[in-house]
Amino acid sequence: MTIQFQKKEQNQLTKWNEGRKKYTLLYKASRDGCTNTAFHNTCNNKGPTVTIMYNADNFMYGGYTAVNWKSVNAHQNDGSAFLFRFYQNGKWKPVRMPVMNTQHAIYDNASYGPSFGANDIITFSNTVNFDGTNFSLNGSTNFGVSYTMNGENYNSIANGHIRVKDIEVYLVEDLAGNTPLDEPWRKTAKWNPKLLNELKEKVEKYKPLKDFKVSQARILLVGQVGAGKSSFFNTINSIFRGYITSQACSGNAEHSLTTMYRMYQIRNGQSGTPMNLRLHDTRGLEADQGIDSHEMNYLLDGNLPDRH
């Protein structure tokens, strides 16, 4: 077991908390000093945090709180707090122990390091020196007073002592959306030939709304050099032709390989029937060349001819 909060542990904590999370190291005892001042100077008023203790016997455990550390010299209320264990004697055995006495979720005292519950975990007070191997913490534990232990105890969580190789505190931030990090941002159907044919059939049957009074929809491809506009058309064209095509010029270059505005018709490969949509490819956007503002206005109005 390494002294590091790695992807595996982060994913587990994210599952317990739900949503997508970002973890930023705020405090590390071996780096900042195992002192109450260093802890509160780096962690106060930062937001939700997770405290991780790396036990000398390869136990890895700690606590999470959604409230700010503030040095209020009192307990703080937090219904989201929980204790946890990741490793037991070097073996992966994750367990979550939720708070039951929310009024005593954390003990936020300016003279103490991160502490949870009514003495469930008091990490240290004032200053603890490194002995060359470990920090022999001067705090105390009384598991089960404010947290539901789910059958765990002092021995199964910390091997009966609070000598640690290190202590870390991480800021826990919400990322956009509500999807765990190890899951895709959106769920898609299982890809197979049947689904491919169903999607192709839907596109082939597409027709613009009658109220628009147009025979075809125009799909405009706009983006910077190398964005893949021409390659996107070639892919769509290949799918419906039934074989690989490279009608549009594509590749990697300093400047856009597309030098003119093109209106590409897509046809059904078997019948050759034009579909009710076109892909319109444009030159890549560049700082000193390419489409200018006047051309863009005409383009959006549909007034530029093919090969402009």
mmCIF file of C-alpha atoms in Angstrom:
data_model
loop_
_atom_site.group_PDB
_atom_site.id
_atom_site.type_symbol
_atom_site.label_atom_id
_atom_site.label_comp_id
_atom_site.label_asym_id
_atom_site.label_seq_id
_atom_site.Cartn_x
_atom_site.Cartn_y
_atom_site.Cartn_z
ATOM 1 C CA MET A 1 0.000 0.000 0.000
ATOM 2 C CA THR A 2 1.501 3.329 -1.065
ATOM 3 C CA ILE A 3 1.187 6.583 0.846
ATOM 4 C CA GLN A 4 -0.906 8.203 -1.838
ATOM 5 C CA PHE A 5 -4.567 8.914 -2.476
ATOM 6 C CA GLN A 6 -4.806 7.185 -5.843
ATOM 7 C CA LYS A 7 -7.500 6.705 -8.478
ATOM 8 C CA LYS A 8 -8.852 3.530 -6.869
ATOM 9 C CA GLU A 9 -9.447 5.227 -3.525
ATOM 10 C CA GLN A 10 -10.775 8.387 -5.203
ATOM 11 C CA ASN A 11 -13.319 6.381 -7.179
ATOM 12 C CA GLN A 12 -14.476 4.597 -4.033
ATOM 13 C CA LEU A 13 -14.924 7.865 -2.163
ATOM 14 C CA THR A 14 -16.759 9.319 -5.164
ATOM 15 C CA LYS A 15 -19.181 6.377 -5.156
ATOM 16 C CA TRP A 16 -19.908 6.940 -1.484
ATOM 17 C CA ASN A 17 -20.495 10.645 -2.106
ATOM 18 C CA GLU A 18 -22.147 10.295 -5.547
ATOM 19 C CA GLY A 19 -21.586 12.709 -8.423
ATOM 20 C CA ARG A 20 -18.308 13.623 -10.075
ATOM 21 C CA LYS A 21 -15.573 14.882 -7.735
ATOM 22 C CA LYS A 22 -12.200 16.550 -7.947
ATOM 23 C CA TYR A 23 -9.624 16.060 -5.155
ATOM 24 C CA THR A 24 -6.988 18.696 -4.392
ATOM 25 C CA LEU A 25 -4.340 18.188 -1.698
ATOM 26 C CA LEU A 26 -4.523 20.939 0.941
ATOM 27 C CA TYR A 27 -2.492 19.562 3.834
ATOM 28 C CA LYS A 28 0.180 16.880 4.220
ATOM 29 C CA ALA A 29 1.791 16.337 7.616
ATOM 30 C CA SER A 30 5.159 15.214 6.226
ATOM 31 C CA ARG A 31 5.270 18.307 4.010
ATOM 32 C CA ASP A 32 3.579 21.009 6.096
ATOM 33 C CA GLY A 33 4.311 19.770 9.597
ATOM 34 C CA CYS A 34 2.124 17.780 11.959
ATOM 35 C CA THR A 35 0.879 20.874 13.789
ATOM 36 C CA ASN A 36 -2.542 22.319 14.543
ATOM 37 C CA THR A 37 -1.473 25.638 13.014
ATOM 38 C CA ALA A 38 -0.386 24.116 9.707
ATOM 39 C CA PHE A 39 -3.615 22.128 9.417
ATOM 40 C CA HIS A 40 -5.965 25.041 10.080
ATOM 41 C CA ASN A 41 -3.931 27.514 7.992
ATOM 42 C CA THR A 42 -4.225 25.268 4.921
ATOM 43 C CA CYS A 43 -7.705 23.790 5.418
ATOM 44 C CA ASN A 44 -9.950 26.372 7.090
ATOM 45 C CA ASN A 45 -12.828 27.803 5.029
ATOM 46 C CA LYS A 46 -12.010 25.720 1.961
ATOM 47 C CA GLY A 47 -15.181 23.619 1.767
ATOM 48 C CA PRO A 48 -15.784 19.843 1.977
ATOM 49 C CA THR A 49 -12.675 17.829 2.821
ATOM 50 C CA VAL A 50 -11.538 14.253 3.268
ATOM 51 C CA THR A 51 -8.886 13.396 5.858
ATOM 52 C CA ILE A 52 -6.764 10.311 5.175
ATOM 53 C CA MET A 53 -4.541 8.578 7.733
ATOM 54 C CA TYR A 54 -1.830 6.186 6.536
ATOM 55 C CA ASN A 55 -1.366 3.781 9.424
ATOM 56 C CA ALA A 56 2.090 2.351 10.181
ATOM 57 C CA ASP A 57 0.690 -1.185 9.689
ATOM 58 C CA ASN A 58 -0.737 -0.479 6.231
ATOM 59 C CA PHE A 59 -4.209 0.448 7.367
ATOM 60 C CA MET A 60 -5.690 3.393 5.455
ATOM 61 C CA TYR A 61 -8.675 5.160 6.997
ATOM 62 C CA GLY A 62 -10.118 8.592 7.729
ATOM 63 C CA GLY A 63 -13.172 10.808 7.603
ATOM 64 C CA TYR A 64 -15.179 13.032 5.278
ATOM 65 C CA THR A 65 -17.041 16.228 6.155
ATOM 66 C CA ALA A 66 -19.077 18.535 3.944
ATOM 67 C CA VAL A 67 -18.687 21.542 6.267
ATOM 68 C CA ASN A 68 -15.827 24.019 6.564
ATOM 69 C CA TRP A 69 -13.125 23.713 9.183
ATOM 70 C CA LYS A 70 -13.258 27.118 10.948
ATOM 71 C CA SER A 71 -11.435 26.808 14.290
ATOM 72 C CA VAL A 72 -14.691 27.488 16.173
ATOM 73 C CA ASN A 73 -13.514 25.447 19.190
ATOM 74 C CA ALA A 74 -16.726 23.425 19.188
ATOM 75 C CA HIS A 75 -18.472 20.530 17.471
ATOM 76 C CA GLN A 76 -20.104 21.154 14.105
ATOM 77 C CA ASN A 77 -23.272 19.677 12.633
ATOM 78 C CA ASP A 78 -22.968 17.653 9.404
ATOM 79 C CA GLY A 79 -25.442 15.029 8.261
ATOM 80 C CA SER A 80 -23.222 14.090 5.318
ATOM 81 C CA ALA A 81 -20.130 13.169 7.349
ATOM 82 C CA PHE A 82 -18.785 9.632 7.499
ATOM 83 C CA LEU A 83 -15.729 7.656 8.554
ATOM 84 C CA PHE A 84 -14.198 5.065 6.266
ATOM 85 C CA ARG A 85 -11.510 2.469 5.783
ATOM 86 C CA PHE A 86 -9.866 1.647 2.465
ATOM 87 C CA TYR A 87 -7.159 -0.872 3.437
ATOM 88 C CA GLN A 88 -6.793 -3.334 6.302
ATOM 89 C CA ASN A 89 -3.259 -4.650 6.748
ATOM 90 C CA GLY A 90 -2.532 -3.777 3.121
ATOM 91 C CA LYS A 91 -5.637 -5.530 1.773
ATOM 92 C CA TRP A 92 -8.420 -3.628 -0.008
ATOM 93 C CA LYS A 93 -11.410 -3.765 2.360
ATOM 94 C CA PRO A 94 -13.436 -0.563 1.918
ATOM 95 C CA VAL A 95 -16.150 0.211 4.453
ATOM 96 C CA ARG A 96 -18.193 3.360 5.104
ATOM 97 C CA MET A 97 -19.364 4.331 8.609
ATOM 98 C CA PRO A 98 -22.012 7.097 8.512
ATOM 99 C CA VAL A 99 -22.554 9.706 11.203
ATOM 100 C CA MET A 100 -25.410 9.022 13.617
ATOM 101 C CA ASN A 101 -24.976 11.999 15.962
ATOM 102 C CA THR A 102 -24.933 14.775 13.360
ATOM 103 C CA GLN A 103 -24.538 17.527 15.967
ATOM 104 C CA HIS A 104 -21.109 16.112 16.834
ATOM 105 C CA ALA A 105 -19.959 15.232 13.300
ATOM 106 C CA ILE A 106 -16.588 16.993 13.620
ATOM 107 C CA TYR A 107 -14.671 18.569 16.484
ATOM 108 C CA ASP A 108 -13.350 21.848 15.107
ATOM 109 C CA ASN A 109 -10.835 23.065 17.667
ATOM 110 C CA ALA A 110 -7.995 25.472 16.794
ATOM 111 C CA SER A 111 -5.574 23.448 18.955
ATOM 112 C CA TYR A 112 -6.392 20.145 17.244
ATOM 113 C CA GLY A 113 -5.812 18.524 13.904
ATOM 114 C CA PRO A 114 -8.785 17.092 11.961
ATOM 115 C CA SER A 115 -11.052 15.361 14.468
ATOM 116 C CA PHE A 116 -14.372 13.561 14.053
ATOM 117 C CA GLY A 117 -17.282 12.908 16.382
ATOM 118 C CA ALA A 118 -17.357 13.071 20.149
ATOM 119 C CA ASN A 119 -13.820 11.659 20.354
ATOM 120 C CA ASP A 120 -14.378 9.010 17.638
ATOM 121 C CA ILE A 121 -11.111 10.214 16.075
ATOM 122 C CA ILE A 122 -8.969 12.934 17.666
ATOM 123 C CA THR A 123 -5.896 12.949 15.429
ATOM 124 C CA PHE A 124 -3.490 15.176 17.372
ATOM 125 C CA SER A 125 -3.145 18.399 19.308
ATOM 126 C CA ASN A 126 -0.539 21.135 18.997
ATOM 127 C CA THR A 127 2.650 19.577 17.532
ATOM 128 C CA VAL A 128 3.724 15.999 16.868
ATOM 129 C CA ASN A 129 7.283 15.365 15.714
ATOM 130 C CA PHE A 130 8.318 12.817 13.100
ATOM 131 C CA ASP A 131 10.537 10.096 14.610
ATOM 132 C CA GLY A 132 12.144 9.186 11.300
ATOM 133 C CA THR A 133 9.579 6.505 10.509
ATOM 134 C CA ASN A 134 6.195 7.570 11.861
ATOM 135 C CA PHE A 135 4.175 10.254 13.583
ATOM 136 C CA SER A 136 3.136 8.847 16.966
ATOM 137 C CA LEU A 137 -0.037 10.895 17.277
ATOM 138 C CA ASN A 138 -1.006 12.253 20.703
ATOM 139 C CA GLY A 139 -4.738 12.129 20.004
ATOM 140 C CA SER A 140 -7.228 9.412 20.898
ATOM 141 C CA THR A 141 -9.990 7.227 19.468
ATOM 142 C CA ASN A 142 -13.369 6.135 20.777
ATOM 143 C CA PHE A 143 -15.044 4.674 17.722
ATOM 144 C CA GLY A 144 -18.817 4.262 17.789
ATOM 145 C CA VAL A 145 -19.794 7.307 19.879
ATOM 146 C CA SER A 146 -20.972 9.527 17.004
ATOM 147 C CA TYR A 147 -20.621 7.176 14.031
ATOM 148 C CA THR A 148 -22.264 3.857 13.146
ATOM 149 C CA MET A 149 -19.393 1.378 12.956
ATOM 150 C CA ASN A 150 -21.125 -1.394 10.954
ATOM 151 C CA GLY A 151 -19.378 -4.098 12.957
ATOM 152 C CA GLU A 152 -15.945 -2.435 12.805
ATOM 153 C CA ASN A 153 -13.802 -1.397 15.794
ATOM 154 C CA TYR A 154 -10.491 0.196 16.755
ATOM 155 C CA ASN A 155 -8.519 -2.928 15.809
ATOM 156 C CA SER A 156 -10.198 -3.497 12.437
ATOM 157 C CA ILE A 157 -9.914 0.172 11.455
ATOM 158 C CA ALA A 158 -6.494 1.205 12.842
ATOM 159 C CA ASN A 159 -4.960 -1.995 14.246
ATOM 160 C CA GLY A 160 -5.366 -0.637 17.779
ATOM 161 C CA HIS A 161 -3.020 2.374 17.529
ATOM 162 C CA ILE A 162 -2.658 5.802 15.907
ATOM 163 C CA ARG A 163 0.928 5.717 14.710
ATOM 164 C CA VAL A 164 0.832 6.947 11.130
ATOM 165 C CA LYS A 165 3.248 7.355 8.258
ATOM 166 C CA ASP A 166 1.398 10.465 7.148
ATOM 167 C CA ILE A 167 -1.869 12.429 7.275
ATOM 168 C CA GLU A 168 -3.392 14.163 4.267
ATOM 169 C CA VAL A 169 -6.410 16.424 3.825
ATOM 170 C CA TYR A 170 -7.953 16.913 0.387
ATOM 171 C CA LEU A 171 -10.451 19.476 -0.813
ATOM 172 C CA VAL A 172 -13.473 17.708 -2.375
ATOM 173 C CA GLU A 173 -15.083 19.689 -5.202
ATOM 174 C CA ASP A 174 -18.132 18.896 -7.313
ATOM 175 C CA LEU A 175 -17.609 18.759 -11.057
ATOM 176 C CA ALA A 176 -20.287 19.552 -13.647
ATOM 177 C CA GLY A 177 -23.002 16.953 -13.954
ATOM 178 C CA ASN A 178 -23.764 14.111 -11.622
ATOM 179 C CA THR A 179 -21.932 11.171 -13.179
ATOM 180 C CA PRO A 180 -19.296 9.138 -11.294
ATOM 181 C CA LEU A 181 -15.803 9.424 -12.748
ATOM 182 C CA ASP A 182 -15.656 5.806 -13.836
ATOM 183 C CA GLU A 183 -18.884 6.012 -15.856
ATOM 184 C CA PRO A 184 -19.521 7.658 -19.249
ATOM 185 C CA TRP A 185 -21.084 11.129 -19.253
ATOM 186 C CA ARG A 186 -24.081 9.710 -21.112
ATOM 187 C CA LYS A 187 -25.462 6.242 -21.649
ATOM 188 C CA THR A 188 -25.656 4.937 -25.219
ATOM 189 C CA ALA A 189 -27.232 1.850 -26.709
ATOM 190 C CA LYS A 190 -25.048 -1.219 -27.263
ATOM 191 C CA TRP A 191 -23.414 -0.839 -30.671
ATOM 192 C CA ASN A 192 -24.070 -3.689 -33.109
ATOM 193 C CA PRO A 193 -25.050 -4.160 -36.801
ATOM 194 C CA LYS A 194 -28.760 -4.091 -35.953
ATOM 195 C CA LEU A 195 -28.484 -0.705 -34.231
ATOM 196 C CA LEU A 196 -26.381 0.639 -37.137
ATOM 197 C CA ASN A 197 -29.062 -0.323 -39.651
ATOM 198 C CA GLU A 198 -31.809 1.179 -37.487
ATOM 199 C CA LEU A 199 -29.966 4.499 -37.232
ATOM 200 C CA LYS A 200 -29.213 4.561 -40.963
ATOM 201 C CA GLU A 201 -32.865 3.894 -41.737
ATOM 202 C CA LYS A 202 -33.961 6.804 -39.526
ATOM 203 C CA VAL A 203 -31.568 9.184 -41.265
ATOM 204 C CA GLU A 204 -32.610 7.951 -44.718
ATOM 205 C CA LYS A 205 -36.286 8.532 -43.891
ATOM 206 C CA TYR A 206 -35.684 12.027 -42.499
ATOM 207 C CA LYS A 207 -37.641 14.890 -44.084
ATOM 208 C CA PRO A 208 -37.699 18.576 -43.092
ATOM 209 C CA LEU A 209 -40.943 19.861 -41.581
ATOM 210 C CA LYS A 210 -43.477 20.791 -44.247
ATOM 211 C CA ASP A 211 -43.907 24.279 -42.763
ATOM 212 C CA PHE A 212 -40.323 25.115 -43.723
ATOM 213 C CA LYS A 213 -41.110 24.457 -47.385
ATOM 214 C CA VAL A 214 -37.603 23.203 -48.151
ATOM 215 C CA SER A 215 -36.675 19.932 -49.807
ATOM 216 C CA GLN A 216 -33.432 19.405 -47.915
ATOM 217 C CA ALA A 217 -31.942 20.356 -44.563
ATOM 218 C CA ARG A 218 -28.491 21.929 -44.720
ATOM 219 C CA ILE A 219 -26.007 20.966 -42.020
ATOM 220 C CA LEU A 220 -23.185 23.504 -41.766
ATOM 221 C CA LEU A 221 -19.764 22.308 -40.589
ATOM 222 C CA VAL A 222 -17.758 25.134 -38.969
ATOM 223 C CA GLY A 223 -14.647 24.937 -36.808
ATOM 224 C CA GLN A 224 -10.940 25.599 -36.466
ATOM 225 C CA VAL A 225 -8.249 24.028 -38.641
ATOM 226 C CA GLY A 226 -7.973 20.317 -37.900
ATOM 227 C CA ALA A 227 -11.332 20.053 -36.116
ATOM 228 C CA GLY A 228 -12.336 17.183 -38.392
ATOM 229 C CA LYS A 229 -15.090 18.779 -40.491
ATOM 230 C CA SER A 230 -14.061 17.176 -43.802
ATOM 231 C CA SER A 231 -13.301 13.872 -42.090
ATOM 232 C CA PHE A 232 -16.773 13.931 -40.533
ATOM 233 C CA PHE A 233 -18.345 14.236 -43.992
ATOM 234 C CA ASN A 234 -16.149 11.432 -45.350
ATOM 235 C CA THR A 235 -17.258 9.200 -42.457
ATOM 236 C CA ILE A 236 -20.973 9.878 -43.015
ATOM 237 C CA ASN A 237 -20.576 9.461 -46.761
ATOM 238 C CA SER A 238 -18.738 6.150 -46.308
ATOM 239 C CA ILE A 239 -21.444 4.802 -44.007
ATOM 240 C CA PHE A 240 -24.224 5.372 -46.536
ATOM 241 C CA ARG A 241 -22.175 4.402 -49.602
ATOM 242 C CA GLY A 242 -21.244 1.122 -47.967
ATOM 243 C CA TYR A 243 -17.521 1.501 -48.607
ATOM 244 C CA ILE A 244 -14.725 3.899 -47.549
ATOM 245 C CA THR A 245 -14.654 7.161 -49.492
ATOM 246 C CA SER A 246 -12.523 10.301 -49.246
ATOM 247 C CA GLN A 247 -14.446 12.744 -51.396
ATOM 248 C CA ALA A 248 -13.506 15.695 -49.190
ATOM 249 C CA CYS A 249 -9.816 16.533 -48.862
ATOM 250 C CA SER A 250 -8.716 15.844 -45.281
ATOM 251 C CA GLY A 251 -5.516 15.414 -43.310
ATOM 252 C CA ASN A 252 -3.070 17.311 -41.073
ATOM 253 C CA ALA A 253 -1.518 20.597 -42.174
ATOM 254 C CA GLU A 254 -0.569 24.003 -40.782
ATOM 255 C CA HIS A 255 -3.405 25.668 -42.733
ATOM 256 C CA SER A 256 -6.803 24.410 -43.803
ATOM 257 C CA LEU A 257 -6.760 21.760 -46.534
ATOM 258 C CA THR A 258 -10.286 22.830 -47.432
ATOM 259 C CA THR A 259 -9.870 25.921 -49.612
ATOM 260 C CA MET A 260 -13.447 26.441 -50.792
ATOM 261 C CA TYR A 261 -17.015 26.149 -49.584
ATOM 262 C CA ARG A 262 -18.488 22.789 -50.615
ATOM 263 C CA MET A 263 -22.067 21.480 -50.634
ATOM 264 C CA TYR A 264 -21.935 17.707 -50.386
ATOM 265 C CA GLN A 265 -24.887 15.528 -51.332
ATOM 266 C CA ILE A 266 -25.280 12.240 -49.476
ATOM 267 C CA ARG A 267 -26.856 9.359 -51.367
ATOM 268 C CA ASN A 268 -28.142 5.960 -50.431
ATOM 269 C CA GLY A 269 -25.498 3.449 -51.511
ATOM 270 C CA GLN A 270 -27.896 0.887 -52.905
ATOM 271 C CA SER A 271 -30.389 3.047 -54.754
ATOM 272 C CA GLY A 272 -28.281 6.179 -55.249
ATOM 273 C CA THR A 273 -31.258 8.243 -54.098
ATOM 274 C CA PRO A 274 -30.292 11.655 -52.634
ATOM 275 C CA MET A 275 -31.213 12.010 -48.993
ATOM 276 C CA ASN A 276 -33.102 14.971 -47.593
ATOM 277 C CA LEU A 277 -30.022 16.571 -46.063
ATOM 278 C CA ARG A 278 -26.715 17.996 -47.211
ATOM 279 C CA LEU A 279 -23.438 18.536 -45.381
ATOM 280 C CA HIS A 280 -21.789 21.902 -46.101
ATOM 281 C CA ASP A 281 -18.043 21.938 -45.505
ATOM 282 C CA THR A 282 -16.138 25.182 -44.824
ATOM 283 C CA ARG A 283 -12.541 26.302 -44.642
ATOM 284 C CA GLY A 284 -10.982 25.969 -41.192
ATOM 285 C CA LEU A 285 -11.158 29.089 -39.032
ATOM 286 C CA GLU A 286 -7.756 30.790 -38.689
ATOM 287 C CA ALA A 287 -6.550 34.048 -37.182
ATOM 288 C CA ASP A 288 -5.289 35.617 -40.405
ATOM 289 C CA GLN A 289 -7.148 33.811 -43.184
ATOM 290 C CA GLY A 290 -10.260 31.792 -43.956
ATOM 291 C CA ILE A 291 -13.882 32.927 -43.712
ATOM 292 C CA ASP A 292 -14.361 36.587 -42.812
ATOM 293 C CA SER A 293 -17.346 38.142 -41.044
ATOM 294 C CA HIS A 294 -19.109 39.192 -44.257
ATOM 295 C CA GLU A 295 -18.806 35.723 -45.760
ATOM 296 C CA MET A 296 -20.084 34.197 -42.531
ATOM 297 C CA ASN A 297 -23.247 36.342 -42.695
ATOM 298 C CA TYR A 298 -23.884 35.312 -46.315
ATOM 299 C CA LEU A 299 -23.104 31.705 -45.404
ATOM 300 C CA LEU A 300 -25.640 31.588 -42.583
ATOM 301 C CA ASP A 301 -28.249 33.137 -44.869
ATOM 302 C CA GLY A 302 -27.581 30.404 -47.428
ATOM 303 C CA ASN A 303 -26.329 32.814 -50.092
ATOM 304 C CA LEU A 304 -22.850 31.438 -50.858
ATOM 305 C CA PRO A 305 -22.592 29.241 -53.959
ATOM 306 C CA ASP A 306 -20.909 25.841 -54.040
ATOM 307 C CA ARG A 307 -17.112 26.079 -54.528
ATOM 308 C CA HIS A 308 -16.971 29.703 -53.319
#
